[in-house]
Tab-separated table of N, CA and C in Angstrom:
chain	number	residue	atom	x	y	z
B	91	MET	N	227.518	-36.568	-106.771
B	91	MET	CA	226.748	-37.198	-105.729
B	91	MET	C	227.637	-38.226	-105.046
B	92	SER	N	227.627	-38.231	-103.727
B	92	SER	CA	228.472	-39.168	-102.996
B	92	SER	C	227.952	-40.586	-103.132
B	93	LYS	N	228.824	-41.545	-102.865
B	93	LYS	CA	228.428	-42.952	-102.945
B	93	LYS	C	227.309	-43.249	-101.957
B	94	ALA	N	227.376	-42.658	-100.746
B	94	ALA	CA	226.335	-42.876	-99.738
B	94	ALA	C	224.994	-42.326	-100.207
B	95	SER	N	224.988	-41.156	-100.842
B	95	SER	CA	223.750	-40.567	-101.345
B	95	SER	C	223.126	-41.435	-102.427
B	96	ARG	N	223.973	-41.922	-103.338
B	96	ARG	CA	223.464	-42.794	-104.406
B	96	ARG	C	222.882	-44.074	-103.818
B	97	LYS	N	223.539	-44.599	-102.786
B	97	LYS	CA	223.075	-45.835	-102.156
B	97	LYS	C	221.706	-45.630	-101.522
B	98	ASP	N	221.487	-44.473	-100.867
B	98	ASP	CA	220.191	-44.175	-100.262
B	98	ASP	C	219.096	-44.074	-101.327
B	99	LEU	N	219.380	-43.415	-102.429
B	99	LEU	CA	218.391	-43.285	-103.505
B	99	LEU	C	218.111	-44.630	-104.147
B	100	LEU	N	219.151	-45.443	-104.300
B	100	LEU	CA	218.999	-46.749	-104.932
B	100	LEU	C	218.144	-47.673	-104.091
B	101	HIS	N	218.238	-47.568	-102.777
B	101	HIS	CA	217.525	-48.466	-101.871
B	101	HIS	C	216.040	-48.575	-102.220
B	102	GLY	N	215.385	-47.493	-102.504
B	102	GLY	CA	213.955	-47.515	-102.788
B	102	GLY	C	213.594	-47.854	-104.221
B	103	THR	N	214.585	-47.980	-105.076
B	103	THR	CA	214.302	-48.201	-106.493
B	103	THR	C	214.922	-49.479	-107.051
B	104	LEU	N	215.638	-50.226	-106.237
B	104	LEU	CA	216.345	-51.400	-106.746
B	104	LEU	C	215.412	-52.395	-107.416
B	105	GLU	N	214.279	-52.695	-106.791
B	105	GLU	CA	213.361	-53.673	-107.383
B	105	GLU	C	212.839	-53.196	-108.736
B	106	MET	N	212.523	-51.914	-108.848
B	106	MET	CA	212.052	-51.377	-110.129
B	106	MET	C	213.162	-51.484	-111.189
B	107	LEU	N	214.400	-51.202	-110.808
B	107	LEU	CA	215.508	-51.297	-111.761
B	107	LEU	C	215.723	-52.734	-112.222
B	108	ILE	N	215.581	-53.679	-111.306
B	108	ILE	CA	215.712	-55.095	-111.671
B	108	ILE	C	214.585	-55.491	-112.613
B	109	LEU	N	213.354	-55.106	-112.273
B	109	LEU	CA	212.213	-55.444	-113.134
B	109	LEU	C	212.397	-54.851	-114.529
B	110	GLU	N	212.815	-53.604	-114.601
B	110	GLU	CA	213.011	-52.957	-115.904
B	110	GLU	C	214.101	-53.677	-116.705
B	111	THR	N	215.182	-54.035	-116.043
B	111	THR	CA	216.285	-54.725	-116.728
B	111	THR	C	215.818	-56.077	-117.271
B	112	LEU	N	215.020	-56.793	-116.474
B	112	LEU	CA	214.550	-58.110	-116.907
B	112	LEU	C	213.378	-58.019	-117.882
B	113	SER	N	212.813	-56.839	-118.064
B	113	SER	CA	211.730	-56.705	-119.048
B	113	SER	C	212.269	-56.838	-120.465
B	114	LEU	N	213.559	-56.695	-120.609
B	114	LEU	CA	214.172	-56.757	-121.936
B	114	LEU	C	214.645	-58.160	-122.300
B	115	ARG	N	215.148	-58.903	-121.260
B	115	ARG	CA	215.637	-60.266	-121.539
B	115	ARG	C	215.969	-60.983	-120.242
B	116	GLU	N	216.092	-62.275	-120.343
B	116	GLU	CA	216.479	-63.127	-119.222
B	116	GLU	C	217.964	-62.889	-118.909
B	117	LEU	N	218.299	-62.794	-117.616
B	117	LEU	CA	219.690	-62.546	-117.224
B	117	LEU	C	219.980	-63.231	-115.894
B	118	HIS	N	221.248	-63.490	-115.626
B	118	HIS	CA	221.696	-63.960	-114.315
B	118	HIS	C	222.016	-62.743	-113.445
B	119	GLY	N	222.193	-62.967	-112.141
B	119	GLY	CA	222.378	-61.864	-111.203
B	119	GLY	C	223.513	-60.925	-111.580
B	120	TYR	N	224.681	-61.497	-111.886
B	120	TYR	CA	225.816	-60.660	-112.256
B	120	TYR	C	225.487	-59.819	-113.493
B	121	GLY	N	224.796	-60.415	-114.451
B	121	GLY	CA	224.416	-59.694	-115.666
B	121	GLY	C	223.441	-58.563	-115.382
B	122	ILE	N	222.523	-58.794	-114.439
B	122	ILE	CA	221.577	-57.739	-114.060
B	122	ILE	C	222.336	-56.540	-113.488
B	123	ALA	N	223.260	-56.835	-112.570
B	123	ALA	CA	224.032	-55.750	-111.946
B	123	ALA	C	224.838	-54.977	-112.989
B	124	ARG	N	225.490	-55.699	-113.902
B	124	ARG	CA	226.314	-55.023	-114.931
B	124	ARG	C	225.419	-54.204	-115.870
B	125	GLU	N	224.235	-54.712	-116.201
B	125	GLU	CA	223.345	-53.995	-117.122
B	125	GLU	C	222.836	-52.697	-116.473
B	126	ILE	N	222.511	-52.748	-115.181
B	126	ILE	CA	222.069	-51.525	-114.493
B	126	ILE	C	223.218	-50.512	-114.451
B	127	GLU	N	224.417	-50.991	-114.182
B	127	GLU	CA	225.572	-50.082	-114.172
B	127	GLU	C	225.795	-49.467	-115.555
B	128	ARG	N	225.696	-50.319	-116.583
B	128	ARG	CA	225.935	-49.826	-117.946
B	128	ARG	C	224.892	-48.795	-118.356
B	129	THR	N	223.617	-49.105	-118.121
B	129	THR	CA	222.569	-48.183	-118.566
B	129	THR	C	222.523	-46.912	-117.723
B	130	SER	N	223.035	-46.959	-116.494
B	130	SER	CA	223.084	-45.748	-115.665
B	130	SER	C	224.383	-44.971	-115.906
B	131	ARG	N	225.158	-45.429	-116.861
B	131	ARG	CA	226.462	-44.823	-117.180
B	131	ARG	C	227.357	-44.796	-115.942
B	132	GLU	N	227.355	-45.917	-115.242
B	132	GLU	CA	228.214	-46.168	-114.078
B	132	GLU	C	227.841	-45.325	-112.855
B	133	GLU	N	226.706	-44.628	-112.877
B	133	GLU	CA	226.266	-43.858	-111.710
B	133	GLU	C	225.758	-44.770	-110.602
B	134	LEU	N	225.201	-45.921	-110.973
B	134	LEU	CA	224.644	-46.854	-109.987
B	134	LEU	C	225.469	-48.122	-109.970
B	135	GLN	N	225.929	-48.501	-108.791
B	135	GLN	CA	226.631	-49.765	-108.614
B	135	GLN	C	225.791	-50.649	-107.686
B	136	ILE	N	225.502	-51.833	-108.148
B	136	ILE	CA	224.669	-52.753	-107.391
B	136	ILE	C	225.561	-53.744	-106.657
B	137	GLU	N	225.454	-53.775	-105.344
B	137	GLU	CA	226.267	-54.682	-104.548
B	137	GLU	C	225.544	-56.020	-104.402
B	138	GLU	N	226.319	-57.102	-104.401
B	138	GLU	CA	225.744	-58.448	-104.283
B	138	GLU	C	224.892	-58.572	-103.020
B	139	GLY	N	225.311	-57.913	-101.949
B	139	GLY	CA	224.581	-57.988	-100.687
B	139	GLY	C	223.194	-57.378	-100.753
B	140	SER	N	222.941	-56.561	-101.747
B	140	SER	CA	221.611	-55.988	-101.971
B	140	SER	C	220.884	-56.731	-103.084
B	141	LEU	N	221.617	-57.093	-104.130
B	141	LEU	CA	221.000	-57.690	-105.319
B	141	LEU	C	220.357	-59.040	-105.042
B	142	TYR	N	221.114	-59.970	-104.472
B	142	TYR	CA	220.592	-61.328	-104.340
B	142	TYR	C	219.424	-61.443	-103.362
B	143	PRO	N	219.443	-60.747	-102.227
B	143	PRO	CA	218.232	-60.765	-101.387
B	143	PRO	C	217.011	-60.188	-102.124
B	144	ALA	N	217.235	-59.156	-102.932
B	144	ALA	CA	216.113	-58.578	-103.700
B	144	ALA	C	215.590	-59.582	-104.720
B	145	LEU	N	216.485	-60.286	-105.413
B	145	LEU	CA	216.049	-61.281	-106.403
B	145	LEU	C	215.238	-62.389	-105.733
B	146	HIS	N	215.709	-62.867	-104.589
B	146	HIS	CA	214.997	-63.941	-103.874
B	146	HIS	C	213.626	-63.445	-103.398
B	147	ARG	N	213.585	-62.227	-102.878
B	147	ARG	CA	212.320	-61.646	-102.404
B	147	ARG	C	211.331	-61.497	-103.572
B	148	MET	N	211.813	-61.032	-104.693
B	148	MET	CA	210.956	-60.828	-105.867
B	148	MET	C	210.480	-62.158	-106.439
B	149	GLU	N	211.316	-63.179	-106.344
B	149	GLU	CA	210.919	-64.517	-106.794
B	149	GLU	C	209.800	-65.048	-105.889
B	150	ARG	N	209.945	-64.884	-104.576
B	150	ARG	CA	208.908	-65.335	-103.629
B	150	ARG	C	207.584	-64.609	-103.866
B	151	ARG	N	207.644	-63.346	-104.261
B	151	ARG	CA	206.428	-62.565	-104.528
B	151	ARG	C	205.775	-62.920	-105.863
B	152	GLY	N	206.463	-63.741	-106.647
B	152	GLY	CA	205.912	-64.166	-107.934
B	152	GLY	C	206.184	-63.192	-109.062
B	153	TRP	N	207.105	-62.279	-108.864
B	153	TRP	CA	207.426	-61.297	-109.906
B	153	TRP	C	208.474	-61.832	-110.885
B	154	LEU	N	209.255	-62.823	-110.422
B	154	LEU	CA	210.316	-63.400	-111.244
B	154	LEU	C	210.212	-64.913	-111.233
B	155	ASN	N	210.625	-65.514	-112.332
B	155	ASN	CA	210.875	-66.948	-112.381
B	155	ASN	C	212.377	-67.127	-112.528
B	156	ALA	N	212.894	-68.236	-111.980
B	156	ALA	CA	214.323	-68.513	-112.096
B	156	ALA	C	214.514	-69.953	-112.550
B	157	ARG	N	215.565	-70.177	-113.306
B	157	ARG	CA	215.933	-71.520	-113.742
B	157	ARG	C	217.447	-71.559	-113.896
B	158	TRP	N	218.006	-72.766	-113.804
B	158	TRP	CA	219.438	-72.923	-114.006
B	158	TRP	C	219.717	-73.034	-115.491
B	159	GLY	N	220.743	-72.330	-115.931
B	159	GLY	CA	221.134	-72.357	-117.331
B	159	GLY	C	222.598	-72.013	-117.463
B	160	ARG	N	222.993	-71.482	-118.601
B	160	ARG	CA	224.390	-71.115	-118.876
B	160	ARG	C	224.492	-69.629	-119.179
B	161	SER	N	225.537	-69.010	-118.625
B	161	SER	CA	225.794	-67.599	-118.922
B	161	SER	C	226.410	-67.487	-120.317
B	162	GLU	N	226.665	-66.269	-120.766
B	162	GLU	CA	227.278	-66.047	-122.076
B	162	GLU	C	228.655	-66.694	-122.157
B	163	SER	N	229.322	-66.817	-120.995
B	163	SER	CA	230.664	-67.411	-120.970
B	163	SER	C	230.614	-68.932	-120.794
B	164	GLY	N	229.409	-69.502	-120.730
B	164	GLY	CA	229.268	-70.948	-120.612
B	164	GLY	C	229.239	-71.463	-119.179
B	165	ARG	N	229.314	-70.573	-118.207
B	165	ARG	CA	229.281	-70.991	-116.806
B	165	ARG	C	227.840	-71.249	-116.382
B	166	ARG	N	227.674	-72.161	-115.440
B	166	ARG	CA	226.347	-72.456	-114.900
B	166	ARG	C	225.868	-71.231	-114.118
B	167	ALA	N	224.637	-70.816	-114.355
B	167	ALA	CA	224.123	-69.608	-113.698
B	167	ALA	C	222.614	-69.707	-113.524
B	168	LYS	N	222.115	-69.079	-112.489
B	168	LYS	CA	220.676	-68.999	-112.272
B	168	LYS	C	220.156	-67.812	-113.087
B	169	LEU	N	219.254	-68.108	-114.007
B	169	LEU	CA	218.735	-67.071	-114.907
B	169	LEU	C	217.355	-66.636	-114.444
B	170	TYR	N	217.127	-65.341	-114.456
B	170	TYR	CA	215.864	-64.765	-113.989
B	170	TYR	C	215.118	-64.148	-115.166
B	171	CYS	N	213.795	-64.296	-115.122
B	171	CYS	CA	212.952	-63.627	-116.124
B	171	CYS	C	211.698	-63.093	-115.425
B	172	LEU	N	211.062	-62.152	-116.054
B	172	LEU	CA	209.865	-61.514	-115.509
B	172	LEU	C	208.633	-62.400	-115.710
B	173	THR	N	207.749	-62.425	-114.736
B	173	THR	CA	206.447	-63.078	-114.879
B	173	THR	C	205.423	-62.009	-115.265
B	174	GLU	N	204.207	-62.419	-115.525
B	174	GLU	CA	203.157	-61.439	-115.821
B	174	GLU	C	202.923	-60.549	-114.600
B	175	ALA	N	202.960	-61.159	-113.394
B	175	ALA	CA	202.814	-60.353	-112.167
B	175	ALA	C	203.960	-59.348	-112.049
B	176	GLY	N	205.156	-59.733	-112.480
B	176	GLY	CA	206.290	-58.819	-112.471
B	176	GLY	C	206.101	-57.659	-113.432
B	177	ARG	N	205.520	-57.957	-114.597
B	177	ARG	CA	205.258	-56.872	-115.575
B	177	ARG	C	204.233	-55.877	-115.012
B	178	LEU	N	203.220	-56.399	-114.343
B	178	LEU	CA	202.227	-55.504	-113.730
B	178	LEU	C	202.876	-54.675	-112.621
B	179	GLN	N	203.726	-55.308	-111.808
B	179	GLN	CA	204.416	-54.585	-110.733
B	179	GLN	C	205.308	-53.492	-111.307
B	180	LEU	N	206.012	-53.820	-112.377
B	180	LEU	CA	206.881	-52.826	-113.023
B	180	LEU	C	206.066	-51.629	-113.496
B	181	ALA	N	204.932	-51.865	-114.112
B	181	ALA	CA	204.096	-50.757	-114.596
B	181	ALA	C	203.643	-49.877	-113.428
B	182	GLN	N	203.251	-50.505	-112.312
B	182	GLN	CA	202.822	-49.732	-111.139
B	182	GLN	C	203.978	-48.925	-110.554
B	183	GLU	N	205.144	-49.566	-110.419
B	183	GLU	CA	206.289	-48.863	-109.829
B	183	GLU	C	206.769	-47.719	-110.721
B	184	LYS	N	206.738	-47.913	-112.034
B	184	LYS	CA	207.147	-46.844	-112.941
B	184	LYS	C	206.184	-45.659	-112.839
B	185	ASP	N	204.901	-45.946	-112.708
B	185	ASP	CA	203.915	-44.871	-112.567
B	185	ASP	C	204.151	-44.085	-111.271
B	186	ILE	N	204.341	-44.799	-110.173
B	186	ILE	CA	204.582	-44.140	-108.879
B	186	ILE	C	205.867	-43.313	-108.950
B	187	TRP	N	206.942	-43.899	-109.508
B	187	TRP	CA	208.224	-43.207	-109.588
B	187	TRP	C	208.116	-41.952	-110.463
B	188	THR	N	207.422	-42.063	-111.583
B	188	THR	CA	207.278	-40.921	-112.489
B	188	THR	C	206.529	-39.778	-111.799
B	189	ARG	N	205.436	-40.104	-111.099
B	189	ARG	CA	204.692	-39.054	-110.394
B	189	ARG	C	205.549	-38.424	-109.295
B	190	PHE	N	206.305	-39.255	-108.549
B	190	PHE	CA	207.179	-38.752	-107.496
B	190	PHE	C	208.265	-37.842	-108.085
B	191	TRP	N	208.916	-38.314	-109.162
B	191	TRP	CA	209.988	-37.564	-109.791
B	191	TRP	C	209.478	-36.210	-110.307
B	192	LYS	N	208.297	-36.178	-110.904
B	192	LYS	CA	207.733	-34.927	-111.400
B	192	LYS	C	207.410	-33.974	-110.244
B	193	ALA	N	206.893	-34.509	-109.138
B	193	ALA	CA	206.571	-33.666	-107.983
B	193	ALA	C	207.841	-33.048	-107.392
B	194	VAL	N	208.886	-33.850	-107.244
B	194	VAL	CA	210.150	-33.335	-106.709
B	194	VAL	C	210.729	-32.294	-107.663
B	195	SER	N	210.655	-32.555	-108.953
B	195	SER	CA	211.173	-31.612	-109.948
B	195	SER	C	210.445	-30.276	-109.870
B	196	ARG	N	209.118	-30.333	-109.684
B	196	ARG	CA	208.356	-29.074	-109.575
B	196	ARG	C	208.815	-28.273	-108.358
B	197	VAL	N	209.099	-28.958	-107.257
B	197	VAL	CA	209.523	-28.269	-106.033
B	197	VAL	C	210.898	-27.634	-106.218
B	198	ILE	N	211.844	-28.386	-106.759
B	198	ILE	CA	213.206	-27.839	-106.854
B	198	ILE	C	213.358	-26.836	-107.993
B	199	GLU	N	212.411	-26.838	-108.935
B	199	GLU	CA	212.477	-25.896	-110.046
B	199	GLU	C	211.507	-24.731	-109.873
B	200	ASP	N	210.841	-24.659	-108.718
B	200	ASP	CA	209.859	-23.610	-108.465
B	200	ASP	C	210.556	-22.252	-108.431
B	201	GLU	N	210.263	-21.438	-109.407
B	201	GLU	CA	210.905	-20.136	-109.504
B	201	GLU	C	210.186	-19.079	-108.687
B	202	SER	N	209.004	-19.378	-108.153
B	202	SER	CA	208.264	-18.384	-107.375
B	202	SER	C	208.800	-18.270	-105.949
B	203	ALA	N	209.623	-19.248	-105.537
B	203	ALA	CA	210.148	-19.232	-104.152
B	203	ALA	C	211.242	-18.203	-103.985
């Protein structure tokens, strides 16, 4: 898959990926991006120009809380965690994505065509 194709697919799912990543633990922005890359086995690369606007937007919507703290390396970092509203949003987005993914799979795997 080309980088442009992956970027188009990522555009509609970035918030869900961030919510899922933060459902496991509190992280700073750089850590969120690295965790998504690691769990996607390097298929997804999150650019700062997309990540930070999404984090700010999600914070304004009440899905995330942020506080200043220290990264694993001891550097000052803004740490993000999920709120209860964020957990509810994640559940809704996962449900929508799962139904969409199953519908697309049925179409591309349709052997009657």
